Amino acid sequence: MNNTWIPSTTKQCKAPLYDALSQYASSPQKSFHVPGHKNGMIYTDVLQQMAGLELFYPVLQWDVTEISGTDDLHHPEGVIQEAQQLAAQCFGAEESHFLVGGSTVGNLALILTVCSHPGDIIIVQRNVHKSVLNGLMIAGAKAVFLTPETDHASGLAVIPSMETIEAALIQYPTAKAVFLSSPNYYGMGKDLSHIAATCHRYQIPLLVDEAHGAHYGHHHRFPTSALNAGADGVVQSTHKMLSAMTMSAMVHVQGDLLHRSLLKQRLTMVQSSSPSYPLMASLDLSRYLLDCYGEQVFDTGLQARDTFIHELEHQQRFGCLSFSEGNYTQDPFKVVIYDRNGCLSGEVLQERLEYYGCVPEMSDDRYVVLVFSMGSTLEDSYCLLEALTKIAQEPLQSMMSGDTAYTGQHSKLIIAERTDGSEVANDNYVQQKDHTVYTDQHLANLSEPILFTLTPIAEDKIEVIPLEQAEGRICAEMVIPYPPGIPILYAGETIHPSVYASLLTLRTHGHKIQGTADATLNTLRVYQ
């Protein structure tokens, strides 16, 4: 811990679940319960024989089950209940629930709560995480997909416009909820206050997958959180941008538009009946840091980020995208870099960075996403800058391999978003609106309700036809131009004339297609 941090005298500087596990691990009591490794004792004889096992062994001493003093996640009455109540106070919720299956189980539980009957309609941002689609399938729900708004300055697909959302609410008054994802993978989002207020005017909840925004609202430089904006159910991956362990997340609830007892039951359905106590303790500790030390826990990481940005400005070769235009929000911890010369693809740049010991979050055909956090240091930034300096000095030929490097002849690229939340670059697809389904008419940004089900599509109900015969038919597979990775067709959607024109254009330009059996788009699978 940074010894310059000053603990708060007004916040809850305690971690009840962590403390309970610490007491258990240091106690002399003998285990006559699961798990079978018996507080790690099975490994004591091989500690000296296996490299690194001495680091793993202490974790096992915390790996307990529901016994006296450790409480029960699915019926909390003790330290877990207290830890969750402290989390709710910290994040601004009325109730918070620990998740040990990542934001995935939070998304599943929220959808299963609002779509409690097969055929229920829910309004969903088209480019959502795959866990949302899985939730729709399990619920047997009907999704009205909304095309995301694209920021013209950066090219990023963010969330649907307010006008598109309200058009959907008017057209589908029986919708059970609106489900959005914000911020996107690049840290770009929007203040959701007006959208939340509009949803409440129609008496339905706003649900938000805020997986990448668990830190929002906890420092004056961070955007407002979805909860503070008025969202009713918010899922956050506490492990992504805060300090919890991987798979540790939370779902936060407020207001009276969500059936809270049903949500708890749904969480019991989708979470393990034997949840990991080390993961839950890390959630408790992550909240503890925010409560006890406040904004100062982020200062070192922000300093590292600012130093990197400042020093990068003096380099000629590599640039950093800025998303300060318009009415969008930007996470300062997400830094997106690219080769100004257009010679190196994002994939190659990531490969070279990794060669020099700097591992980015992800890359695409142009960009590399770097994630800073409260754990970042100035040393990290200087190592990164040194790596970029070395890469800039390398002969271009030594880094080019097939299609993974540019030749300098590519067109200007801008970003759109993949369905899994990450983004890629493509100028033509975003800007040539007359060749796509994305128009300025807000009603055109709505799909018809698409039924999701766990029942596989029977092969005897599907036929493969030439693309030229597809107009007016019902698609039986997903069609995902990549990039940008936003589905223009889900199975069950009618191929309207504007979409059909898009398919022809994509095929003509040899655009990469995912989700289809025929990646060339010469044929398409449709319902008979």
Short mmCIF file of C-alpha atoms in Angstrom, two decimals:
data_model
loop_
_atom_site.label_atom_id
_atom_site.label_comp_id
_atom_site.label_asym_id
_atom_site.label_seq_id
_atom_site.Cartn_x
_atom_site.Cartn_y
_atom_site.Cartn_z
CA MET A 1 0.00 0.00 0.00
CA ASN A 2 1.18 3.52 -0.74
CA ASN A 3 2.34 4.84 2.66
CA THR A 4 1.44 8.40 1.66
CA TRP A 5 -2.27 7.60 1.58
CA ILE A 6 -4.23 9.15 4.41
CA PRO A 7 -7.22 7.09 5.59
CA SER A 8 -10.57 8.79 5.82
CA THR A 9 -12.01 9.54 9.23
CA THR A 10 -15.57 9.74 7.93
CA LYS A 11 -15.91 6.65 5.71
CA GLN A 12 -16.19 2.95 6.51
CA CYS A 13 -12.56 1.86 6.90
CA LYS A 14 -13.40 -1.78 7.47
CA ALA A 15 -13.64 -4.91 5.36
CA PRO A 16 -15.87 -7.38 7.26
CA LEU A 17 -15.63 -10.34 4.90
CA TYR A 18 -11.89 -9.95 4.43
CA ASP A 19 -11.41 -9.70 8.19
CA ALA A 20 -13.48 -12.85 8.81
CA LEU A 21 -11.40 -14.86 6.34
CA SER A 22 -8.19 -13.49 7.79
CA GLN A 23 -9.25 -14.66 11.24
CA TYR A 24 -10.19 -18.08 9.88
CA ALA A 25 -6.85 -18.52 8.08
CA SER A 26 -4.89 -17.67 11.22
CA SER A 27 -6.96 -19.85 13.56
CA PRO A 28 -5.81 -23.32 14.77
CA GLN A 29 -9.15 -25.00 14.02
CA LYS A 30 -9.19 -28.21 12.01
CA SER A 31 -11.26 -28.63 8.86
CA PHE A 32 -13.84 -31.38 8.69
CA HIS A 33 -15.64 -29.70 5.81
CA VAL A 34 -15.07 -29.02 2.12
CA PRO A 35 -12.99 -28.01 0.19
CA GLY A 36 -10.90 -31.12 -0.01
CA HIS A 37 -7.51 -29.44 -0.04
CA LYS A 38 -8.10 -28.70 3.71
CA ASN A 39 -6.82 -25.11 3.79
CA GLY A 40 -4.02 -26.07 1.41
CA MET A 41 -2.58 -28.78 3.68
CA ILE A 42 -2.52 -31.33 0.84
CA TYR A 43 0.20 -29.25 -0.85
CA THR A 44 2.53 -28.77 2.11
CA ASP A 45 4.70 -31.76 1.18
CA VAL A 46 5.26 -30.55 -2.39
CA LEU A 47 5.83 -26.85 -1.69
CA GLN A 48 9.56 -27.24 -2.24
CA GLN A 49 9.15 -29.31 -5.39
CA MET A 50 6.89 -27.10 -7.51
CA ALA A 51 8.00 -23.61 -8.50
CA GLY A 52 5.63 -20.89 -7.39
CA LEU A 53 3.47 -23.10 -5.20
CA GLU A 54 4.52 -21.13 -2.13
CA LEU A 55 2.61 -18.19 -3.63
CA PHE A 56 -0.50 -20.26 -4.30
CA TYR A 57 -0.60 -21.92 -0.89
CA PRO A 58 -1.67 -18.82 1.11
CA VAL A 59 -4.66 -18.31 -1.18
CA LEU A 60 -5.90 -21.80 -0.36
CA GLN A 61 -5.97 -20.91 3.32
CA TRP A 62 -8.66 -18.37 2.46
CA ASP A 63 -10.56 -20.75 0.21
CA VAL A 64 -13.33 -21.79 2.58
CA THR A 65 -17.00 -22.61 2.32
CA GLU A 66 -20.21 -21.64 4.12
CA ILE A 67 -19.36 -22.40 7.73
CA SER A 68 -19.95 -20.54 10.98
CA GLY A 69 -18.65 -17.03 10.63
CA THR A 70 -18.23 -16.92 6.85
CA ASP A 71 -21.90 -16.34 5.94
CA ASP A 72 -23.70 -17.48 2.74
CA LEU A 73 -23.76 -15.43 -0.48
CA HIS A 74 -27.19 -16.77 -1.42
CA HIS A 75 -28.72 -15.98 1.96
CA PRO A 76 -26.42 -13.40 3.56
CA GLU A 77 -27.02 -12.56 7.19
CA GLY A 78 -23.52 -11.82 8.49
CA VAL A 79 -20.23 -10.57 7.06
CA ILE A 80 -21.27 -10.93 3.41
CA GLN A 81 -24.46 -9.00 4.09
CA GLU A 82 -22.47 -6.27 5.79
CA ALA A 83 -19.90 -6.19 2.98
CA GLN A 84 -22.64 -5.84 0.36
CA GLN A 85 -24.34 -3.08 2.33
CA LEU A 86 -21.05 -1.20 2.52
CA ALA A 87 -20.64 -1.66 -1.24
CA ALA A 88 -24.11 -0.23 -1.86
CA GLN A 89 -23.26 2.86 0.20
CA CYS A 90 -19.93 3.27 -1.58
CA PHE A 91 -21.26 2.96 -5.13
CA GLY A 92 -24.48 4.88 -4.55
CA ALA A 93 -26.93 1.98 -4.81
CA GLU A 94 -29.80 0.91 -2.60
CA GLU A 95 -28.68 -2.72 -2.87
CA SER A 96 -25.52 -4.33 -4.19
CA HIS A 97 -24.81 -8.00 -4.84
CA PHE A 98 -21.43 -9.68 -5.17
CA LEU A 99 -20.88 -11.63 -8.39
CA VAL A 100 -18.31 -14.42 -8.74
CA GLY A 101 -18.97 -15.09 -12.41
CA GLY A 102 -18.07 -11.69 -13.76
CA SER A 103 -20.47 -9.17 -15.27
CA THR A 104 -21.79 -12.07 -17.35
CA VAL A 105 -23.95 -13.41 -14.52
CA GLY A 106 -25.12 -9.90 -13.66
CA ASN A 107 -26.33 -9.34 -17.21
CA LEU A 108 -28.02 -12.74 -17.25
CA ALA A 109 -29.78 -12.10 -13.94
CA LEU A 110 -31.04 -8.64 -14.93
CA ILE A 111 -32.51 -9.91 -18.20
CA LEU A 112 -34.09 -12.93 -16.51
CA THR A 113 -35.61 -10.57 -13.95
CA VAL A 114 -37.28 -8.12 -16.33
CA CYS A 115 -38.13 -10.73 -18.99
CA SER A 116 -39.91 -13.12 -16.65
CA HIS A 117 -42.25 -14.54 -19.29
CA PRO A 118 -41.32 -16.03 -22.68
CA GLY A 119 -41.93 -13.51 -25.43
CA ASP A 120 -41.40 -10.44 -23.24
CA ILE A 121 -40.02 -7.53 -25.24
CA ILE A 122 -36.85 -5.72 -24.20
CA ILE A 123 -35.18 -2.80 -26.00
CA VAL A 124 -31.48 -3.55 -26.48
CA GLN A 125 -28.52 -1.70 -27.91
CA ARG A 126 -27.50 -3.66 -31.02
CA ASN A 127 -23.81 -3.91 -30.17
CA VAL A 128 -23.95 -5.61 -26.77
CA HIS A 129 -21.80 -8.19 -25.04
CA LYS A 130 -22.52 -11.80 -25.93
CA SER A 131 -23.72 -12.44 -22.37
CA VAL A 132 -26.72 -10.22 -23.13
CA LEU A 133 -27.58 -12.34 -26.15
CA ASN A 134 -27.23 -15.46 -24.02
CA GLY A 135 -29.57 -13.91 -21.47
CA LEU A 136 -32.13 -13.23 -24.18
CA MET A 137 -31.91 -16.86 -25.26
CA ILE A 138 -32.36 -18.24 -21.76
CA ALA A 139 -35.29 -15.89 -21.11
CA GLY A 140 -36.94 -16.62 -24.46
CA ALA A 141 -37.27 -12.86 -24.86
CA LYS A 142 -37.94 -10.71 -27.89
CA ALA A 143 -35.30 -8.05 -28.48
CA VAL A 144 -35.87 -4.78 -30.31
CA PHE A 145 -32.35 -3.85 -31.36
CA LEU A 146 -31.30 -0.20 -31.59
CA THR A 147 -28.51 0.94 -33.89
CA PRO A 148 -25.83 2.78 -31.88
CA GLU A 149 -25.04 6.41 -32.48
CA THR A 150 -21.70 7.11 -34.13
CA ASP A 151 -19.57 10.06 -33.06
CA HIS A 152 -18.51 11.73 -36.29
CA ALA A 153 -15.37 13.22 -34.78
CA SER A 154 -13.86 9.92 -33.63
CA GLY A 155 -15.95 7.36 -35.50
CA LEU A 156 -16.77 5.50 -32.30
CA ALA A 157 -20.07 3.71 -31.96
CA VAL A 158 -21.35 4.68 -28.53
CA ILE A 159 -24.99 4.14 -27.53
CA PRO A 160 -28.26 4.75 -29.40
CA SER A 161 -29.43 8.34 -29.54
CA MET A 162 -32.08 9.64 -27.17
CA GLU A 163 -34.43 10.04 -30.13
CA THR A 164 -33.95 6.42 -31.21
CA ILE A 165 -34.58 5.14 -27.69
CA GLU A 166 -37.76 7.18 -27.31
CA ALA A 167 -38.97 6.08 -30.74
CA ALA A 168 -38.60 2.48 -29.55
CA LEU A 169 -40.44 3.21 -26.30
CA ILE A 170 -43.33 4.73 -28.26
CA GLN A 171 -43.47 1.95 -30.82
CA TYR A 172 -43.19 -0.86 -28.24
CA PRO A 173 -45.12 0.29 -25.15
CA THR A 174 -45.07 -3.22 -23.64
CA ALA A 175 -41.27 -3.31 -23.48
CA LYS A 176 -40.01 -4.46 -20.10
CA ALA A 177 -36.74 -2.50 -20.02
CA VAL A 178 -34.05 -0.68 -21.98
CA PHE A 179 -30.64 -2.34 -21.90
CA LEU A 180 -27.51 -0.33 -22.83
CA SER A 181 -23.74 -0.83 -22.69
CA SER A 182 -21.68 2.17 -21.60
CA PRO A 183 -18.80 2.97 -21.66
CA ASN A 184 -17.57 1.11 -24.70
CA TYR A 185 -14.28 -0.75 -24.88
CA TYR A 186 -12.43 2.46 -25.69
CA GLY A 187 -13.75 4.19 -22.60
CA MET A 188 -16.19 6.37 -24.50
CA GLY A 189 -19.73 6.82 -23.24
CA LYS A 190 -22.44 9.30 -22.51
CA ASP A 191 -24.22 10.85 -19.55
CA LEU A 192 -27.27 8.62 -19.18
CA SER A 193 -29.35 11.02 -17.06
CA HIS A 194 -31.79 12.00 -19.82
CA ILE A 195 -32.19 8.42 -20.98
CA ALA A 196 -32.88 7.22 -17.42
CA ALA A 197 -35.46 9.97 -16.94
CA THR A 198 -37.16 9.05 -20.20
CA CYS A 199 -37.30 5.36 -19.30
CA HIS A 200 -38.84 6.26 -15.95
CA ARG A 201 -41.41 8.43 -17.69
CA TYR A 202 -42.51 5.24 -19.48
CA GLN A 203 -42.36 3.34 -16.17
CA ILE A 204 -39.67 0.88 -17.25
CA PRO A 205 -36.16 0.38 -15.84
CA LEU A 206 -32.90 1.35 -17.49
CA LEU A 207 -30.36 -1.48 -17.26
CA VAL A 208 -26.70 -0.73 -17.97
CA ASP A 209 -23.75 -3.01 -18.63
CA GLU A 210 -21.09 -0.73 -17.12
CA ALA A 211 -18.46 -3.44 -17.04
CA HIS A 212 -15.66 -1.01 -17.86
CA GLY A 213 -16.87 1.79 -15.58
CA ALA A 214 -16.70 0.46 -12.01
CA HIS A 215 -14.41 3.38 -11.13
CA TYR A 216 -16.75 6.02 -12.54
CA GLY A 217 -17.84 8.62 -10.02
CA HIS A 218 -14.99 7.88 -7.60
CA HIS A 219 -12.66 10.64 -8.80
CA HIS A 220 -13.42 14.12 -10.08
CA ARG A 221 -11.72 13.29 -13.40
CA PHE A 222 -13.94 10.27 -14.06
CA PRO A 223 -17.32 10.46 -15.77
CA THR A 224 -20.57 10.18 -13.82
CA SER A 225 -21.57 6.61 -13.08
CA ALA A 226 -24.72 5.05 -14.49
CA LEU A 227 -26.13 4.79 -10.98
CA ASN A 228 -25.65 8.50 -10.36
CA ALA A 229 -27.34 9.12 -13.71
CA GLY A 230 -30.41 7.26 -12.47
CA ALA A 231 -30.08 3.77 -13.96
CA ASP A 232 -32.08 1.12 -12.12
CA GLY A 233 -29.81 -1.90 -12.55
CA VAL A 234 -26.08 -1.58 -13.22
CA VAL A 235 -23.51 -4.33 -13.69
CA GLN A 236 -19.85 -3.50 -13.08
CA SER A 237 -16.75 -5.62 -13.58
CA THR A 238 -15.00 -4.60 -10.37
CA HIS A 239 -11.99 -6.59 -11.56
CA LYS A 240 -11.47 -4.58 -14.75
CA MET A 241 -10.79 -1.03 -13.60
CA LEU A 242 -10.72 -1.40 -9.83
CA SER A 243 -8.70 -3.82 -7.68
CA ALA A 244 -10.80 -6.98 -7.36
CA MET A 245 -9.66 -10.35 -8.69
CA THR A 246 -10.67 -11.57 -12.14
CA MET A 247 -14.29 -12.83 -12.27
CA SER A 248 -15.25 -10.52 -9.38
CA ALA A 249 -18.07 -8.12 -10.21
CA MET A 250 -21.12 -6.45 -8.71
CA VAL A 251 -24.68 -5.67 -9.69
CA HIS A 252 -26.18 -2.53 -8.18
CA VAL A 253 -29.89 -1.76 -7.86
CA GLN A 254 -31.96 1.28 -7.01
CA GLY A 255 -35.55 2.46 -7.40
CA ASP A 256 -38.78 0.47 -7.43
CA LEU A 257 -38.88 -0.61 -11.10
CA LEU A 258 -36.93 -3.85 -10.59
CA HIS A 259 -38.40 -6.88 -8.82
CA ARG A 260 -35.62 -7.22 -6.25
CA SER A 261 -36.62 -10.53 -4.70
CA LEU A 262 -36.87 -12.02 -8.18
CA LEU A 263 -33.42 -10.64 -9.02
CA LYS A 264 -31.99 -12.39 -5.97
CA GLN A 265 -33.62 -15.63 -7.07
CA ARG A 266 -32.20 -15.22 -10.58
CA LEU A 267 -28.74 -14.59 -9.14
CA THR A 268 -29.04 -17.85 -7.22
CA MET A 269 -29.87 -19.56 -10.51
CA VAL A 270 -26.90 -18.30 -12.49
CA GLN A 271 -24.22 -18.23 -9.76
CA SER A 272 -22.45 -21.18 -8.22
CA SER A 273 -23.86 -22.56 -4.99
CA SER A 274 -20.21 -22.76 -3.86
CA PRO A 275 -18.96 -19.22 -4.54
CA SER A 276 -15.28 -18.39 -4.19
CA TYR A 277 -14.47 -16.65 -0.93
CA PRO A 278 -11.13 -15.22 -2.14
CA LEU A 279 -13.04 -13.56 -4.99
CA MET A 280 -15.66 -12.15 -2.65
CA ALA A 281 -12.96 -10.95 -0.24
CA SER A 282 -11.30 -9.10 -3.12
CA LEU A 283 -14.60 -7.32 -3.79
CA ASP A 284 -14.75 -6.32 -0.15
CA LEU A 285 -11.16 -5.05 -0.28
CA SER A 286 -11.76 -3.17 -3.53
CA ARG A 287 -14.62 -1.28 -1.90
CA TYR A 288 -12.55 -0.78 1.26
CA LEU A 289 -9.86 1.08 -0.70
CA LEU A 290 -12.42 3.49 -2.15
CA ASP A 291 -14.11 4.11 1.17
CA CYS A 292 -10.99 4.43 3.27
CA TYR A 293 -8.71 6.36 0.91
CA GLY A 294 -11.02 8.02 -1.62
CA GLU A 295 -9.67 9.79 -4.70
CA GLN A 296 -6.04 9.43 -3.65
CA VAL A 297 -5.99 5.75 -4.64
CA PHE A 298 -6.21 6.87 -8.28
CA ASP A 299 -3.64 9.67 -8.20
CA THR A 300 -0.56 7.57 -8.96
CA GLY A 301 -2.27 5.83 -11.85
CA LEU A 302 -3.52 9.11 -13.29
CA GLN A 303 -0.05 10.59 -12.96
CA ALA A 304 1.36 7.62 -14.88
CA ARG A 305 -1.26 8.07 -17.58
CA ASP A 306 -0.71 11.84 -17.83
CA THR A 307 3.05 11.41 -18.04
CA PHE A 308 2.68 8.93 -20.87
CA ILE A 309 0.30 11.21 -22.80
CA HIS A 310 2.57 14.22 -22.32
CA GLU A 311 5.72 12.42 -23.40
CA LEU A 312 3.98 10.78 -26.35
CA GLU A 313 3.22 14.22 -27.76
CA HIS A 314 6.96 14.69 -28.33
CA GLN A 315 7.16 11.55 -30.46
CA GLN A 316 6.59 11.90 -34.19
CA ARG A 317 5.77 8.29 -34.96
CA PHE A 318 2.93 7.34 -32.63
CA GLY A 319 -0.21 9.26 -31.78
CA CYS A 320 -2.97 9.03 -29.20
CA LEU A 321 -6.65 9.30 -30.06
CA SER A 322 -8.60 12.02 -28.29
CA PHE A 323 -12.35 11.76 -27.88
CA SER A 324 -13.08 15.17 -26.37
CA GLU A 325 -15.40 16.24 -29.17
CA GLY A 326 -19.18 16.40 -28.78
CA ASN A 327 -21.26 15.45 -25.77
CA TYR A 328 -19.53 12.17 -25.04
CA THR A 329 -17.59 11.16 -21.95
CA GLN A 330 -14.13 9.63 -21.97
CA ASP A 331 -12.38 7.47 -19.40
CA PRO A 332 -8.90 8.96 -18.86
CA PHE A 333 -7.57 5.51 -17.96
CA LYS A 334 -8.24 4.20 -21.50
CA VAL A 335 -5.47 5.30 -23.87
CA VAL A 336 -5.67 4.43 -27.57
CA ILE A 337 -2.50 4.70 -29.66
CA TYR A 338 -1.74 4.18 -33.34
CA ASP A 339 1.02 4.55 -35.92
CA ARG A 340 0.76 8.06 -37.39
CA ASN A 341 2.50 6.86 -40.54
CA GLY A 342 -0.09 4.15 -41.04
CA CYS A 343 2.64 1.57 -41.55
CA LEU A 344 1.99 -0.73 -38.61
CA SER A 345 -1.32 -2.36 -37.92
CA GLY A 346 -2.57 -2.43 -34.37
CA GLU A 347 -1.87 -6.15 -34.21
CA VAL A 348 1.79 -5.67 -35.21
CA LEU A 349 2.20 -2.75 -32.83
CA GLN A 350 0.85 -4.88 -30.00
CA GLU A 351 3.19 -7.69 -30.98
CA ARG A 352 6.20 -5.37 -30.86
CA LEU A 353 5.11 -3.86 -27.55
CA GLU A 354 4.84 -7.33 -26.06
CA TYR A 355 8.30 -8.14 -27.42
CA TYR A 356 9.63 -5.26 -25.32
CA GLY A 357 7.71 -6.35 -22.24
CA CYS A 358 4.62 -4.13 -22.43
CA VAL A 359 1.35 -6.05 -22.78
CA PRO A 360 -1.63 -4.00 -24.06
CA GLU A 361 -5.27 -4.79 -23.41
CA MET A 362 -6.11 -5.43 -27.06
CA SER A 363 -5.51 -4.33 -30.61
CA ASP A 364 -7.32 -4.20 -33.93
CA ASP A 365 -6.28 -3.52 -37.47
CA ARG A 366 -5.16 0.02 -36.64
CA TYR A 367 -5.28 0.74 -32.93
CA VAL A 368 -3.87 -0.50 -29.63
CA VAL A 369 -5.81 -0.05 -26.39
CA LEU A 370 -3.75 0.60 -23.27
CA VAL A 371 -5.44 0.38 -19.88
CA PHE A 372 -4.12 2.39 -16.97
CA SER A 373 -5.57 2.00 -13.48
CA MET A 374 -4.98 2.71 -9.80
CA GLY A 375 -2.22 0.10 -9.96
CA SER A 376 -0.24 1.79 -12.75
CA THR A 377 3.09 3.44 -11.98
CA LEU A 378 5.43 5.99 -13.55
CA GLU A 379 7.89 3.15 -14.16
CA ASP A 380 5.23 1.45 -16.30
CA SER A 381 4.82 4.59 -18.40
CA TYR A 382 8.55 5.04 -18.95
CA CYS A 383 8.90 1.40 -19.98
CA LEU A 384 6.08 1.91 -22.46
CA LEU A 385 7.63 5.07 -23.88
CA GLU A 386 10.99 3.33 -24.23
CA ALA A 387 9.36 0.45 -26.06
CA LEU A 388 7.67 2.82 -28.52
CA THR A 389 10.98 4.59 -29.10
CA LYS A 390 12.65 1.29 -29.95
CA ILE A 391 9.78 0.26 -32.22
CA ALA A 392 10.03 3.57 -34.09
CA GLN A 393 13.71 2.82 -34.77
CA GLU A 394 13.12 -0.69 -36.12
CA PRO A 395 13.31 -1.33 -39.87
CA LEU A 396 9.78 -1.60 -41.22
CA GLN A 397 10.51 -4.73 -43.23
CA SER A 398 11.43 -6.67 -40.10
CA MET A 399 7.96 -6.12 -38.68
CA MET A 400 5.85 -6.80 -41.76
CA SER A 401 4.28 -10.21 -42.10
CA GLY A 402 1.52 -10.78 -44.61
CA ASP A 403 -1.64 -8.84 -43.86
CA THR A 404 -0.61 -7.83 -40.35
CA ALA A 405 1.19 -4.64 -41.38
CA TYR A 406 0.07 -1.73 -43.51
CA THR A 407 1.86 -0.56 -46.61
CA GLY A 408 0.96 3.05 -46.11
CA GLN A 409 -1.67 2.98 -48.86
CA HIS A 410 -4.72 2.45 -46.65
CA SER A 411 -7.51 5.00 -46.38
CA LYS A 412 -8.09 7.03 -43.25
CA LEU A 413 -9.63 4.81 -40.61
CA ILE A 414 -12.13 5.51 -37.88
CA ILE A 415 -13.60 3.26 -35.25
CA ALA A 416 -16.82 1.36 -34.83
CA GLU A 417 -17.61 -1.23 -32.21
CA ARG A 418 -17.67 -5.00 -32.09
CA THR A 419 -20.50 -6.92 -30.50
CA ASP A 420 -18.20 -8.07 -27.70
CA GLY A 421 -17.54 -4.50 -26.70
CA SER A 422 -14.22 -3.98 -28.48
CA GLU A 423 -13.72 -1.71 -31.44
CA VAL A 424 -12.07 -1.83 -34.82
CA ALA A 425 -11.42 0.67 -37.56
CA ASN A 426 -13.12 1.13 -40.90
CA ASP A 427 -13.85 4.40 -42.63
CA ASN A 428 -15.92 3.23 -45.59
CA TYR A 429 -18.49 1.26 -43.64
CA VAL A 430 -19.23 4.04 -41.19
CA GLN A 431 -19.31 6.95 -43.60
CA GLN A 432 -21.11 5.45 -46.61
CA LYS A 433 -24.50 5.65 -44.94
CA ASP A 434 -26.37 5.28 -48.22
CA HIS A 435 -24.96 1.74 -48.44
CA THR A 436 -25.85 0.68 -44.91
CA VAL A 437 -28.82 0.24 -42.61
CA TYR A 438 -27.70 3.24 -40.58
CA THR A 439 -29.77 6.26 -41.59
CA ASP A 440 -30.84 9.49 -39.93
CA GLN A 441 -34.42 8.30 -39.61
CA HIS A 442 -34.76 7.15 -36.04
CA LEU A 443 -37.41 4.53 -36.80
CA ALA A 444 -35.03 2.96 -39.29
CA ASN A 445 -32.67 2.38 -36.37
CA LEU A 446 -35.12 -0.07 -34.76
CA SER A 447 -35.36 -3.74 -35.57
CA GLU A 448 -38.62 -5.62 -35.38
CA PRO A 449 -38.87 -7.75 -32.20
CA ILE A 450 -36.53 -10.72 -32.63
CA LEU A 451 -37.38 -13.86 -30.68
CA PHE A 452 -34.46 -15.53 -28.93
CA THR A 453 -34.71 -19.13 -27.82
CA LEU A 454 -32.50 -21.99 -26.68
CA THR A 455 -34.08 -24.24 -29.30
CA PRO A 456 -31.67 -24.63 -32.23
CA ILE A 457 -33.02 -23.75 -35.64
CA ALA A 458 -34.08 -27.01 -37.27
CA GLU A 459 -32.13 -27.68 -40.43
CA ASP A 460 -35.30 -28.76 -42.25
CA LYS A 461 -36.65 -25.24 -41.75
CA ILE A 462 -33.64 -23.60 -43.37
CA GLU A 463 -32.64 -23.26 -46.98
CA VAL A 464 -29.54 -21.84 -48.57
CA ILE A 465 -30.29 -19.37 -51.35
CA PRO A 466 -28.28 -17.06 -53.58
CA LEU A 467 -27.95 -13.60 -52.06
CA GLU A 468 -29.81 -12.18 -55.05
CA GLN A 469 -32.97 -13.95 -53.82
CA ALA A 470 -32.68 -12.86 -50.18
CA GLU A 471 -34.67 -9.63 -50.18
CA GLY A 472 -37.83 -9.99 -48.13
CA ARG A 473 -36.82 -13.34 -46.64
CA ILE A 474 -36.24 -14.04 -42.92
CA CYS A 475 -32.58 -14.51 -42.10
CA ALA A 476 -31.56 -17.71 -40.28
CA GLU A 477 -28.03 -16.68 -39.26
CA MET A 478 -26.16 -13.66 -37.97
CA VAL A 479 -24.48 -11.36 -40.49
CA ILE A 480 -21.66 -9.40 -38.90
CA PRO A 481 -19.47 -7.13 -41.08
CA TYR A 482 -16.03 -7.13 -39.49
CA PRO A 483 -15.08 -4.41 -39.02
CA PRO A 484 -17.05 -2.82 -37.45
CA GLY A 485 -18.48 -6.02 -35.94
CA ILE A 486 -22.00 -4.69 -35.37
CA PRO A 487 -24.55 -7.26 -36.61
CA ILE A 488 -26.71 -5.92 -39.41
CA LEU A 489 -28.85 -9.06 -39.21
CA TYR A 490 -29.77 -11.41 -36.39
CA ALA A 491 -31.43 -14.76 -37.05
CA GLY A 492 -35.15 -14.03 -37.27
CA GLU A 493 -34.85 -10.56 -38.80
CA THR A 494 -36.51 -9.78 -42.11
CA ILE A 495 -34.13 -8.75 -44.87
CA HIS A 496 -35.63 -5.37 -45.75
CA PRO A 497 -34.58 -3.53 -48.95
CA SER A 498 -32.08 -1.25 -47.17
CA VAL A 499 -30.42 -4.24 -45.48
CA TYR A 500 -30.41 -6.17 -48.75
CA ALA A 501 -28.62 -3.26 -50.41
CA SER A 502 -26.07 -3.34 -47.62
CA LEU A 503 -25.44 -7.04 -48.17
CA LEU A 504 -24.84 -6.52 -51.88
CA THR A 505 -22.42 -3.67 -51.19
CA LEU A 506 -20.52 -5.68 -48.58
CA ARG A 507 -20.13 -8.56 -51.00
CA THR A 508 -19.05 -6.30 -53.84
CA HIS A 509 -16.30 -4.78 -51.74
CA GLY A 510 -15.17 -8.15 -50.43
CA HIS A 511 -15.85 -7.08 -46.84
CA LYS A 512 -14.96 -9.64 -44.17
CA ILE A 513 -18.11 -11.25 -42.80
CA GLN A 514 -18.55 -13.20 -39.57
CA GLY A 515 -21.48 -15.29 -38.37
CA THR A 516 -22.49 -16.65 -41.76
CA ALA A 517 -21.90 -20.13 -43.11
CA ASP A 518 -20.75 -18.53 -46.38
CA ALA A 519 -18.26 -15.79 -45.56
CA THR A 520 -18.30 -14.61 -49.18
CA LEU A 521 -22.03 -13.74 -48.97
CA ASN A 522 -22.69 -15.46 -52.27
CA THR A 523 -25.33 -17.43 -50.39
CA LEU A 524 -27.35 -16.87 -47.26
CA ARG A 525 -29.22 -19.16 -44.87
CA VAL A 526 -32.89 -18.17 -44.57
CA TYR A 527 -36.06 -19.68 -43.19
CA GLN A 528 -38.07 -21.67 -45.71
#
